[in-house]
Short mmCIF file of C-alpha atoms and ligand atoms in Angstrom, two decimals:
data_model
loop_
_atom_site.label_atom_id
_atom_site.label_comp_id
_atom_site.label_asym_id
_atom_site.label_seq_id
_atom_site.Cartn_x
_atom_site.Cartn_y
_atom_site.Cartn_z
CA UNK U 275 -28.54 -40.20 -0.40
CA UNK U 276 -31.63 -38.24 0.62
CA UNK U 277 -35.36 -38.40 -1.81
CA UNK U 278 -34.83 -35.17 -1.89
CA UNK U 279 -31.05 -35.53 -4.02
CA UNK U 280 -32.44 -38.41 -5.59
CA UNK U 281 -35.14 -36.15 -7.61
CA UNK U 282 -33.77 -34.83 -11.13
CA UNK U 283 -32.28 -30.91 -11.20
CA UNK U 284 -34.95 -30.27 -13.70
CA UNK U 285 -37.97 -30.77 -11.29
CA UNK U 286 -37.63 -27.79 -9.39
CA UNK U 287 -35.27 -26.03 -12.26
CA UNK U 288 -37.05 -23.20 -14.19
CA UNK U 289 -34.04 -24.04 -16.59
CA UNK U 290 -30.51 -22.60 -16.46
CA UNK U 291 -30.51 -18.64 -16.73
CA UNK U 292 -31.59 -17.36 -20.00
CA UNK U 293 -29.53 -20.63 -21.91
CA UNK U 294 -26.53 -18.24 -21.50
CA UNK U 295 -23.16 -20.31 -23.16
CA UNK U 296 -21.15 -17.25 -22.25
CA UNK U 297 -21.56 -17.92 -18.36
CA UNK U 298 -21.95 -21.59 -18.47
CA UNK U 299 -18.60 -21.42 -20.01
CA UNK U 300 -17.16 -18.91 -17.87
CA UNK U 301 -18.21 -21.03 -15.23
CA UNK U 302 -17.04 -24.21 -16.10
CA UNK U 303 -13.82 -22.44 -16.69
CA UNK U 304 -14.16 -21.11 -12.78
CA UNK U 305 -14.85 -24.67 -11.39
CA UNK U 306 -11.63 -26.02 -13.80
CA UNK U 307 -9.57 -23.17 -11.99
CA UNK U 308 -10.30 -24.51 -8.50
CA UNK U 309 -9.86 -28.39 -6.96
CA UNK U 310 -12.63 -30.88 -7.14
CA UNK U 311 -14.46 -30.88 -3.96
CA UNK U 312 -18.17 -32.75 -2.88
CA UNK U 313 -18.88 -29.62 -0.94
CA UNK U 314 -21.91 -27.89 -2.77
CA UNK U 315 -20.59 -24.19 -1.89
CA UNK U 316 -23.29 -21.45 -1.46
CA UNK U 317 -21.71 -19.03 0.84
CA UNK U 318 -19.19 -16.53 -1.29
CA UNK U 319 -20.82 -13.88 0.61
CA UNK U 320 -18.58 -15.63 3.71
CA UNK U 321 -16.12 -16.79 1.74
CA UNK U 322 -15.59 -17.94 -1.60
CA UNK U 323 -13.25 -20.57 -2.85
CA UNK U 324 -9.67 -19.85 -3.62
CA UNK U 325 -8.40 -20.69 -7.41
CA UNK U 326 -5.99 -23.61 -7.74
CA UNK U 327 -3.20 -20.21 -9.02
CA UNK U 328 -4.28 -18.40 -5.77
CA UNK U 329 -3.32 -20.83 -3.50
CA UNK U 330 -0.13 -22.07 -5.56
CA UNK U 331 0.93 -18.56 -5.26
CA UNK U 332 1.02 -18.73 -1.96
CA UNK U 333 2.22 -21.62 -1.67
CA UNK U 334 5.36 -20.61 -3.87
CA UNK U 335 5.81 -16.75 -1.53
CA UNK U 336 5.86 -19.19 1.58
CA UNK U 337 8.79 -21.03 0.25
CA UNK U 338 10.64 -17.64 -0.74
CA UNK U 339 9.82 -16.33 2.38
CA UNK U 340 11.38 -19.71 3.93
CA UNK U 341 14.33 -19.51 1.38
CA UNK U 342 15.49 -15.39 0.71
CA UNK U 343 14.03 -14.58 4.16
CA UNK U 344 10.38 -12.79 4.64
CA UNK U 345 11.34 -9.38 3.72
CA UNK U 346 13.12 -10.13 0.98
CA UNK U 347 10.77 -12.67 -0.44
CA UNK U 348 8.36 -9.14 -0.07
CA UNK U 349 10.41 -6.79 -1.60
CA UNK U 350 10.78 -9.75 -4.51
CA UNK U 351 7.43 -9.58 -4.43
CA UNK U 352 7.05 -5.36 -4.96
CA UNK U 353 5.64 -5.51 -7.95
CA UNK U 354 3.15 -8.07 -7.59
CA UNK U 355 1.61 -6.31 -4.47
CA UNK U 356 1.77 -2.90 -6.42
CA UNK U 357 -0.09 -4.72 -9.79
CA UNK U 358 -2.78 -5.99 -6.85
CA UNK U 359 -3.27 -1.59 -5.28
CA UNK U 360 -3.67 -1.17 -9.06
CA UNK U 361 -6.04 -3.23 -9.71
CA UNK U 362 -8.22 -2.28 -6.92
CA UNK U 363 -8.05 1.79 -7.88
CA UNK U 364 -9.09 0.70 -11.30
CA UNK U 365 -12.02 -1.34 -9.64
CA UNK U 366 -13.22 1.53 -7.42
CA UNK U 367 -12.11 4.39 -9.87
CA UNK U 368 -11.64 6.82 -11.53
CA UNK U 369 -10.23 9.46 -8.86
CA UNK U 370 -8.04 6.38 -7.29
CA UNK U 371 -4.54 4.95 -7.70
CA UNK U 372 -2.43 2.36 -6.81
CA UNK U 373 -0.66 5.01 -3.92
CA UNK U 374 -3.82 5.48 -2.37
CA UNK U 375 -4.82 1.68 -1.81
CA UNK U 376 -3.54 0.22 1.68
CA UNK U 377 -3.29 -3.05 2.59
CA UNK U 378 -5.18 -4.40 5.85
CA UNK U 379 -6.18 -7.71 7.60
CA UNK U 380 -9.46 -7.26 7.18
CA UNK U 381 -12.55 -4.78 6.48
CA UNK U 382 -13.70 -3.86 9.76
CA UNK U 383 -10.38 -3.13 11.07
CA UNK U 384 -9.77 -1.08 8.11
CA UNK U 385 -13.00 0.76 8.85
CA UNK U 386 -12.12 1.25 12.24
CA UNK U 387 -8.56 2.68 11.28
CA UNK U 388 -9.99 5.17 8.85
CA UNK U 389 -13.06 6.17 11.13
CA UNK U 390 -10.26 6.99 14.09
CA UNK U 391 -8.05 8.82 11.26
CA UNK U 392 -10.78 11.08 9.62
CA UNK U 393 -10.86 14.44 11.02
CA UNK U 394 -14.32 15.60 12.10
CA UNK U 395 -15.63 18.62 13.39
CA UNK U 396 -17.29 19.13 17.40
CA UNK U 397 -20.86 17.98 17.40
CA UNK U 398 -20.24 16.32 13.71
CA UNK U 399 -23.62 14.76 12.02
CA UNK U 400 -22.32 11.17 10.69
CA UNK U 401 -25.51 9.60 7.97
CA UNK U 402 -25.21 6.32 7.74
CA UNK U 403 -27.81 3.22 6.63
CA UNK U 404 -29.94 0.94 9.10
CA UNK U 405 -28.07 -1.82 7.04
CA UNK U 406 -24.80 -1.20 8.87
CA UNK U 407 -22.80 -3.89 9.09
CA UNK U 408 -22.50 -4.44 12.77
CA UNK U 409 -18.46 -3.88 13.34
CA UNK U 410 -19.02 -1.00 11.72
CA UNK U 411 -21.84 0.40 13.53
CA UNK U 412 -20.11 -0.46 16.55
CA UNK U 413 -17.00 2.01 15.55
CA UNK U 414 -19.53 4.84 14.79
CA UNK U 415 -21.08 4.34 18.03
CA UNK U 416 -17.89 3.90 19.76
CA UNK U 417 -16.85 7.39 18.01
CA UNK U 418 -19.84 8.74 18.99
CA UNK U 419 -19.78 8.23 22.46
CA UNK U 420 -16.24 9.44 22.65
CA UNK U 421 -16.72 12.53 20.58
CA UNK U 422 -20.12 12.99 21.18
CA UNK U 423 -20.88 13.14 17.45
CA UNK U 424 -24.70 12.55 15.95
CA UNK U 425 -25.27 9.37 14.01
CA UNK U 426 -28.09 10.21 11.47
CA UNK U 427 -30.26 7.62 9.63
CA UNK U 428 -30.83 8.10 5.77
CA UNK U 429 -33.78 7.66 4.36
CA UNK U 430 -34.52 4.34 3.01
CA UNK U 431 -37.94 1.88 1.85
CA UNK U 432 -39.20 -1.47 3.21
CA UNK U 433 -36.29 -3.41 1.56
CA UNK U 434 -33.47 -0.83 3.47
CA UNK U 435 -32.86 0.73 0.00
CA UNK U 436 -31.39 4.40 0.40
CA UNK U 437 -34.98 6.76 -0.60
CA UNK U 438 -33.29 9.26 -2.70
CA UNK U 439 -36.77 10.76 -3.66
CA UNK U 440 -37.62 11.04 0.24
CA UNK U 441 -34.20 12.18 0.60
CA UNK U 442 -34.42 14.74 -2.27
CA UNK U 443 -37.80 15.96 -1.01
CA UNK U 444 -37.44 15.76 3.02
CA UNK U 445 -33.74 15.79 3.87
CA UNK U 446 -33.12 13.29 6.58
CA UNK U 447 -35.30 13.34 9.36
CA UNK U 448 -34.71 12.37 12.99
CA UNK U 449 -34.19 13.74 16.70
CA UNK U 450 -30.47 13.80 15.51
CA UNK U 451 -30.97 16.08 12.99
CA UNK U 452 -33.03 18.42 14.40
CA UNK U 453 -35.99 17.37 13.25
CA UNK U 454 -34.59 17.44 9.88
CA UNK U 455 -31.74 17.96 7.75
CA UNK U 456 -30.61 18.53 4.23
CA UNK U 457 -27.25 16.72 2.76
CA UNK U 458 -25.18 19.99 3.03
CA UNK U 459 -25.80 19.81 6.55
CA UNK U 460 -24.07 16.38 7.64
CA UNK U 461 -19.78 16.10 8.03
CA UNK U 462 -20.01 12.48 6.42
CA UNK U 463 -22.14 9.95 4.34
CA UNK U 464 -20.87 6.26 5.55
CA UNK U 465 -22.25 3.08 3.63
CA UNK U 466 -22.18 -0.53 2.58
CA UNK U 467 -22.62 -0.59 -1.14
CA UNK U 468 -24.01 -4.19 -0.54
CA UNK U 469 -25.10 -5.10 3.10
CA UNK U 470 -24.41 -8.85 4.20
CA UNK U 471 -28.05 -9.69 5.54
CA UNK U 472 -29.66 -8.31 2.81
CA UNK U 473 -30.06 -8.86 -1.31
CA UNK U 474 -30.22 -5.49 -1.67
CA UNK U 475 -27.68 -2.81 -3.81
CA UNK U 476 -27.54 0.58 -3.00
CA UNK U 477 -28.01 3.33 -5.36
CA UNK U 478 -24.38 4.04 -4.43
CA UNK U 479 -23.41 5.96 -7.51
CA UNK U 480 -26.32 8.02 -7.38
CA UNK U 481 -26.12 9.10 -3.65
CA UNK U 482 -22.45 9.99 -4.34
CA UNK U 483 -23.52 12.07 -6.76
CA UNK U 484 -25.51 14.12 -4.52
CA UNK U 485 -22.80 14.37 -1.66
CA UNK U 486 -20.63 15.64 -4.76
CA UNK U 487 -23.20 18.33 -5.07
CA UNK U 488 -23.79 18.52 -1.36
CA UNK U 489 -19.80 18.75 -0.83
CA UNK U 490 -20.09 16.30 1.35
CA UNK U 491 -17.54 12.99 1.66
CA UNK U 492 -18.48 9.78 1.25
CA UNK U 493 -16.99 6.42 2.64
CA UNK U 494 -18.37 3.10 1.21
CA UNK U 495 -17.94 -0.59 2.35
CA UNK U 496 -17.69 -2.80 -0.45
CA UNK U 497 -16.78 -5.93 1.34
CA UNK U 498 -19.46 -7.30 0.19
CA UNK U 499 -19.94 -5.55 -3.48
CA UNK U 500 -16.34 -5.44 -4.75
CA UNK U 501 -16.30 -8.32 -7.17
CA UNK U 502 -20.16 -9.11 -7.66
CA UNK U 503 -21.83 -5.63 -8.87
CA UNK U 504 -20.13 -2.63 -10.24
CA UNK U 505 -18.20 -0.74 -7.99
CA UNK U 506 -17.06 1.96 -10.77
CA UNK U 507 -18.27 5.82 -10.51
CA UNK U 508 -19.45 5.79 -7.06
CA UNK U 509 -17.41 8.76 -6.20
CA UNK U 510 -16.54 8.16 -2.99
CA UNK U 511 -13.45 9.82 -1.06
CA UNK U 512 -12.58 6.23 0.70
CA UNK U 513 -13.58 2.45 0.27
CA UNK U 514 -13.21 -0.54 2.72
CA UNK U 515 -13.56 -3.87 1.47
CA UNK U 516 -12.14 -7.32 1.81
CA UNK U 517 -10.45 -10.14 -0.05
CA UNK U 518 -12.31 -13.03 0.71
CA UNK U 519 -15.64 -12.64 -0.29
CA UNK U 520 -16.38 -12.01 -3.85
CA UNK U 521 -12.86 -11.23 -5.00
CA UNK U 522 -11.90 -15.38 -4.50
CA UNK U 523 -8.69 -14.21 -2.69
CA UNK U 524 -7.48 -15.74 1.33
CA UNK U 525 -8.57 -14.59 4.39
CA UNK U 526 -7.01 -12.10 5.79
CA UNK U 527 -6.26 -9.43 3.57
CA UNK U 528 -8.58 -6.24 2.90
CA UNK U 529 -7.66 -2.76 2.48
CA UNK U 530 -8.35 0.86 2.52
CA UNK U 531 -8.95 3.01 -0.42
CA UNK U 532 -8.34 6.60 -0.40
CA UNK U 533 -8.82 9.31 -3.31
CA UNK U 534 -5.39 11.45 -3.58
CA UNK U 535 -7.52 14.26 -2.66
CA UNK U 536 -8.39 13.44 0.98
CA UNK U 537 -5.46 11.54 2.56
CA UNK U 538 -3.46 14.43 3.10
CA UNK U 539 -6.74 15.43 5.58
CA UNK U 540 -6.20 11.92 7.26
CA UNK U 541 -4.33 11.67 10.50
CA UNK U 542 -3.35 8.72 11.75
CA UNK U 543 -5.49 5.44 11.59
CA UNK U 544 -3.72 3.15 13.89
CA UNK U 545 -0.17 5.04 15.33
CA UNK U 546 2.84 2.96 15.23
CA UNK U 547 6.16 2.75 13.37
CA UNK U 548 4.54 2.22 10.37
CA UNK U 549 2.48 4.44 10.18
CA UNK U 550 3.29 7.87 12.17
CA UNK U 551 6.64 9.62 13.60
CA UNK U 552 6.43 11.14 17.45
CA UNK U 553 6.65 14.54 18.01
CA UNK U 554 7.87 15.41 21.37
CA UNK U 555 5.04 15.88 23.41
CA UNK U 556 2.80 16.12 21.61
CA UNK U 557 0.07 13.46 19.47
CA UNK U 558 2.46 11.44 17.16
CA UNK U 559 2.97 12.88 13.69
CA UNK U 560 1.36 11.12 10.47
CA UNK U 561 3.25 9.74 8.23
CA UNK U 562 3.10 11.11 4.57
CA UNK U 563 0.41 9.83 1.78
CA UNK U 564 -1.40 7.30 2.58
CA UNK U 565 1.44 5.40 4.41
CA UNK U 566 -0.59 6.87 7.43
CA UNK U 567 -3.44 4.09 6.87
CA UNK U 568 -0.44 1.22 7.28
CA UNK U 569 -0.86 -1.54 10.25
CA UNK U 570 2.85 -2.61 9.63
CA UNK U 571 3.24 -6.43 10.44
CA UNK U 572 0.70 -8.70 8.35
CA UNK U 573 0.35 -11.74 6.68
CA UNK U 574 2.13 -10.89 3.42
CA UNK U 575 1.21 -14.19 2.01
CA UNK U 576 -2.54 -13.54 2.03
CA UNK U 577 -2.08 -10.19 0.33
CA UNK U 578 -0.15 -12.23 -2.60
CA UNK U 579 -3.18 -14.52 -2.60
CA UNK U 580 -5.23 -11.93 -3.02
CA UNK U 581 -3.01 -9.85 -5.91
CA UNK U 582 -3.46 -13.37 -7.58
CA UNK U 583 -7.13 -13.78 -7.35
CA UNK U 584 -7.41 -10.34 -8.55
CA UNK U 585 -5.29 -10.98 -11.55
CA UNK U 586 -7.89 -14.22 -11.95
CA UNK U 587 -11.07 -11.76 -11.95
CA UNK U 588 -8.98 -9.18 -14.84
CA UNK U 589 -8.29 -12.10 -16.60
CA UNK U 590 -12.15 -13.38 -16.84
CA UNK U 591 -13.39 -9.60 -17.24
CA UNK U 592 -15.23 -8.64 -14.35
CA UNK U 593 -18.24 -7.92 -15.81
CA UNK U 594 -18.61 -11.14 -17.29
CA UNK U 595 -18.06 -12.61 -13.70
CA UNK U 596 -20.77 -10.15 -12.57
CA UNK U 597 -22.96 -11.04 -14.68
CA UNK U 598 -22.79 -14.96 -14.61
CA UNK U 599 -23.42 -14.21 -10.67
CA UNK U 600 -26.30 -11.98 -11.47
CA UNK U 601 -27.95 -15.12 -13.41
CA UNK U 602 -27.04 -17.55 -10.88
CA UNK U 603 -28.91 -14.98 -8.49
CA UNK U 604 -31.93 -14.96 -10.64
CA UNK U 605 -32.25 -18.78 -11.14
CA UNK U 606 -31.89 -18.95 -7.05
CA UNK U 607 -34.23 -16.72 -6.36
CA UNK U 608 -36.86 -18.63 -8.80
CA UNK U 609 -36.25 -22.17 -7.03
CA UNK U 610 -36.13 -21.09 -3.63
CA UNK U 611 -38.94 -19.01 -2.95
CA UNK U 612 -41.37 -20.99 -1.44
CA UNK U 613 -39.31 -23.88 -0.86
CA UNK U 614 -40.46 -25.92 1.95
CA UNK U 615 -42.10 -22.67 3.18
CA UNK U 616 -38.45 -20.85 2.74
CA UNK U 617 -39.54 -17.41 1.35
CA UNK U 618 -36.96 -15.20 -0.20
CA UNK U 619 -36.76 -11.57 0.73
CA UNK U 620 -35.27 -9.61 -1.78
CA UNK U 621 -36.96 -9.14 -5.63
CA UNK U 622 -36.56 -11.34 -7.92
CA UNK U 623 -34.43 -9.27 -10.06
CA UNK U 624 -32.38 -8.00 -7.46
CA UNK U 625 -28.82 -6.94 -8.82
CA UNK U 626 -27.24 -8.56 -5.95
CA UNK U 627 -25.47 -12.26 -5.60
CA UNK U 628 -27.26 -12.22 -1.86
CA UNK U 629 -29.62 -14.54 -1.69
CA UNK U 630 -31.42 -14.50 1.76
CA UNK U 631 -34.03 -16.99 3.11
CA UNK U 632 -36.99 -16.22 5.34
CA UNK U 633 -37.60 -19.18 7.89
CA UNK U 634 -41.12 -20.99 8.36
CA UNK U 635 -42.53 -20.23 11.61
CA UNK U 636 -40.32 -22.14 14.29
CA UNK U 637 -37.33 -23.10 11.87
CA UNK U 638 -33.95 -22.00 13.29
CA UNK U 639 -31.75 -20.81 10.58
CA UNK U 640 -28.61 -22.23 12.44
CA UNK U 641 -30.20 -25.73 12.73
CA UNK U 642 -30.65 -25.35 9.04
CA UNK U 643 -27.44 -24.37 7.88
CA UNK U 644 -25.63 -27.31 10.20
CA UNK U 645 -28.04 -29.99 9.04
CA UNK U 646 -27.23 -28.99 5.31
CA UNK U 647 -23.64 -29.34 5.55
CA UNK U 648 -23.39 -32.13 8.07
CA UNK U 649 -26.39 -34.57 6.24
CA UNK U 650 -25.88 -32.95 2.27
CA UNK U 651 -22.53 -31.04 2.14
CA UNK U 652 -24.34 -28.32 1.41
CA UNK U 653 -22.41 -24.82 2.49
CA UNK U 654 -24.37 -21.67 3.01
CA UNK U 655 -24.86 -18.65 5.97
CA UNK U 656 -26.65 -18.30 9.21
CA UNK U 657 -27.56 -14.80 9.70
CA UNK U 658 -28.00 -13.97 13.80
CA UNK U 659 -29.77 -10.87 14.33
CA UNK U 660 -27.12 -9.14 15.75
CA UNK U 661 -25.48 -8.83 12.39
CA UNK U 662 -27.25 -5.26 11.71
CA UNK U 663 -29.80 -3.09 13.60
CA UNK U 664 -32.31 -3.53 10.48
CA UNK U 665 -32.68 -7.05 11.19
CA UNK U 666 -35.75 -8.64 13.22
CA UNK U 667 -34.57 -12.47 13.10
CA UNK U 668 -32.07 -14.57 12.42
CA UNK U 669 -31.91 -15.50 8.16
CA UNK U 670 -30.14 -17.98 6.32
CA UNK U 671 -28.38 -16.57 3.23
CA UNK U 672 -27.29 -18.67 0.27
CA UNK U 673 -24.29 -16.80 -2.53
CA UNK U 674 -23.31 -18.27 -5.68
CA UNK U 675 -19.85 -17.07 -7.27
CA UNK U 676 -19.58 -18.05 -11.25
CA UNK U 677 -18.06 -21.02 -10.06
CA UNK U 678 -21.55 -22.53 -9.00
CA UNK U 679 -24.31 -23.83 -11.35
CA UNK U 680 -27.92 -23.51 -11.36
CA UNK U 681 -27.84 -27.03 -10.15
CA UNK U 682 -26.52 -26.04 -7.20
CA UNK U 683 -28.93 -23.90 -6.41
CA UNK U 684 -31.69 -26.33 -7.63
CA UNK U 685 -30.61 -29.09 -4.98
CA UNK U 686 -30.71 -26.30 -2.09
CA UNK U 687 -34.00 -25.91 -3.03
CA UNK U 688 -34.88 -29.42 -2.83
CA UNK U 689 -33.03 -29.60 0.69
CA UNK U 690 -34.88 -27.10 2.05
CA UNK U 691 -38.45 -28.66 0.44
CA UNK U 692 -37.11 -31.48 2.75
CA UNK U 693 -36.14 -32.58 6.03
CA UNK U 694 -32.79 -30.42 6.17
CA UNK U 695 -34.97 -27.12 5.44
CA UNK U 696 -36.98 -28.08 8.77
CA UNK U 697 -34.16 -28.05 11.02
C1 LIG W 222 -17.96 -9.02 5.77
C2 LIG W 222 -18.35 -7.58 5.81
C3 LIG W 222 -17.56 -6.63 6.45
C4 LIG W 222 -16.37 -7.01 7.28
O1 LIG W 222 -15.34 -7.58 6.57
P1 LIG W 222 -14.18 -8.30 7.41
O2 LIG W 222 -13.09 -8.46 6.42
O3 LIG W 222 -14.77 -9.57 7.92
O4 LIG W 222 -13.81 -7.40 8.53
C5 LIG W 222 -17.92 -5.32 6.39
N1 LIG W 222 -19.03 -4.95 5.73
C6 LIG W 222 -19.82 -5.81 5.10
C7 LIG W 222 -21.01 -5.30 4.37
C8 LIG W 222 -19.51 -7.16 5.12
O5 LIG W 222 -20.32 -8.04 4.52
#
């Protein structure tokens, strides 16, 4: 063992967050629910862990799926999958129901899906954030270029926050738009509620409010918010988002969400069997409601993973789970600003679970992350720059799901204060 683990929590500690029993006991409930493991996890903005119940019921579909045959272990399994599209709507609602929630292998190829399904006009004006996650970006450039479409940049401050008084005031400015242009005048608003590389929330509620009033659609990625900050009332038409980050579910499962209201304006995301019919000659024919979103074959078992980590976060009460994040957030941010010349970029009180580090001059954030798992067991992010067009180096980013403890957080501080945080 290091100095640096040999040092008590409290040095560093500015004490647990607030002396809250609630989410201590929430979270030593979490860390009962899962198996013991020496890994110090920091990264549930990668991937969190999986309950002990998620995995077991996978393990349990497998053997059905071994036993009845696969499609009859997922017709069994109808109204688990249907409880799971419920769940969601409720988490994105109101406006959303279980019939408009689609099932996909992950968030950016859900994104990409709806992006190739949503009808827009010639010459369309897309806004969208500097914060983009990059896969998505990618697709609206990709559209662009094919379409020849005008990707606009919202207004937003120093910490890549949407400006809704600049945007109130000046519109969005930019060669794009013309020199500049008000809400009314863009096709569609596209973005991520939470970004990955930064701590930041968007005022997504807010800004849906004023496409509402702009008549303008909205589509919002909340791969990374869905889970850890409320994703409630934002209004949007459609959501992305992603099972394996906050939600506590497998890899590969995500899914589209669509309000009833604009799926019948979808065509198809990605044509097959599953999801269009062919019309002689001419483009093939969308399915109807939102089986037009469907990619057909899919790991079925992940999507019962995830139905059961959903059913984990109901049972809990998601707020409570948000909150006990927030506070884990808080505590993080206290300890690791400053450590071993670490700086922290976000506010203190930022809403979000993202914690993400500056590096001292010369440190390489990928050293650092390596040397903390390899030497301490200690599991967090490496950020490259290539992750979003708002970033100017790479970062290393450190999560905490309710599972965690301010301890944790108090002995990445300590890492970084010493050799590990060097690189
Ligand atoms: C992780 C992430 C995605 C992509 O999710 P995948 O399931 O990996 O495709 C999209 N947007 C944001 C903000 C993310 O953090």
């Amino acid at each position: 063992m290091t100095e640096a683990l040999r040092r008590p929590a409290s040095e560093r500690s500015t004490g647990v967050p607030g002396g809250d029993p609630a989410g201590e006991l929430l979270g030593r409930r979490w860390r009962e629910a899962r198996s013991p493991t020496a890994v110090t996890h920091l990264d549930a903005a990668g991937a969190a862990r999986q309950s002990r119940a998620t995995i077991a019921a996978q393990t349990e579909f497998l053997r059905a799926e071994a036993e009845l045959g696969a499609y009859v272990a997922e017709l069994t399994a109808a109204d688990v999958l249907a409880t799971a599209r419920s769940t969601l709507a409720g988490l994105l609602g109101p406006g959303l129901t279980a019939d408009g929630v689609v099932f996909h292998q992950s968030a950016s190829a859900a994104f990409a899906a709806l992006l190739t399904a949503w009808r827009l006009p010639e010459r369309a004006r897309i806004a969208v954030v500097p914060s983009e996650y990059g896969s998505n970006r990618l697709v609206l450039e990709a559209r662009a270029a094919g379409s020849g479409l005008d990707l606009l940049d919202l207004p937003v401050d120093g910490r890549g926050v949407v400006d809704l008084d600049v945007l109130d005031r000046a519109g969005i400015a930019g060669a794009a738009a013309g020199g500049s242009c008000g809400l009314d005048e863009v096709d569609l608003v596209v973005f991520p509620q939470v970004p990955s590389q930064r701590g930041v929330v968007q005022p997504a509620a807010e800004l849906g409010r004023r496409c509402a009033d702009a008549g303008v659609p909205v589509v919002i990625d909340v791969a990374q918010g869905l889970g850890q900050v409320d994703t409630t009332g934002l209004g949007a038409s459609a959501y992305v988002g992603t099972s394996r980050k906050w939600l506590c579910g497998p890899r590969g499962a995500a899914f589209v969400a669509l309000r009833t209201e604009v799926i019948e304006r979808l065509g198809v995301g990605v044509p097959s069997l599953y999801s269009a019919r062919s019309a002689a000659g001419g483009p093939p024919i969308a399915l109807a409601g939102a089986a037009r979103m469907s990619v057909g074959e899919a790991s079925v078992v992940a999507r019962i993973g995830l139905a059961q980590a959903l059913a984990d976060l109901a049972a809990a009460g998601p707020s409570a789970v948000r909150a006990r994040i927030a506070a884990l957030a808080a505590h993080g941010r206290r300890v690791l600003d400053g450590a071993g010349g670490w700086r922290v970029r976000e506010r203190p009180d930022s809403p979000s679970g993202i914690i993400t580090l500056q590096p001292p001059d010369g440190v390489d954030p990928v050293a650092v992350r390596d040397r903390l798992f390899r030497d301490l067991q200690i599991l967090t992010s490496a950020i490259p720059s290539t992750r979003s067009r708002d970033l100017r180096g790479p970062l290393l980013r450190a999560s905490a799901h309710a599972y965690n403890e301010p301890a944790d957080l108090d002995r990445l501080a300590r890492a970084l204060a010493g050799r590990a945080g060097r690189g």
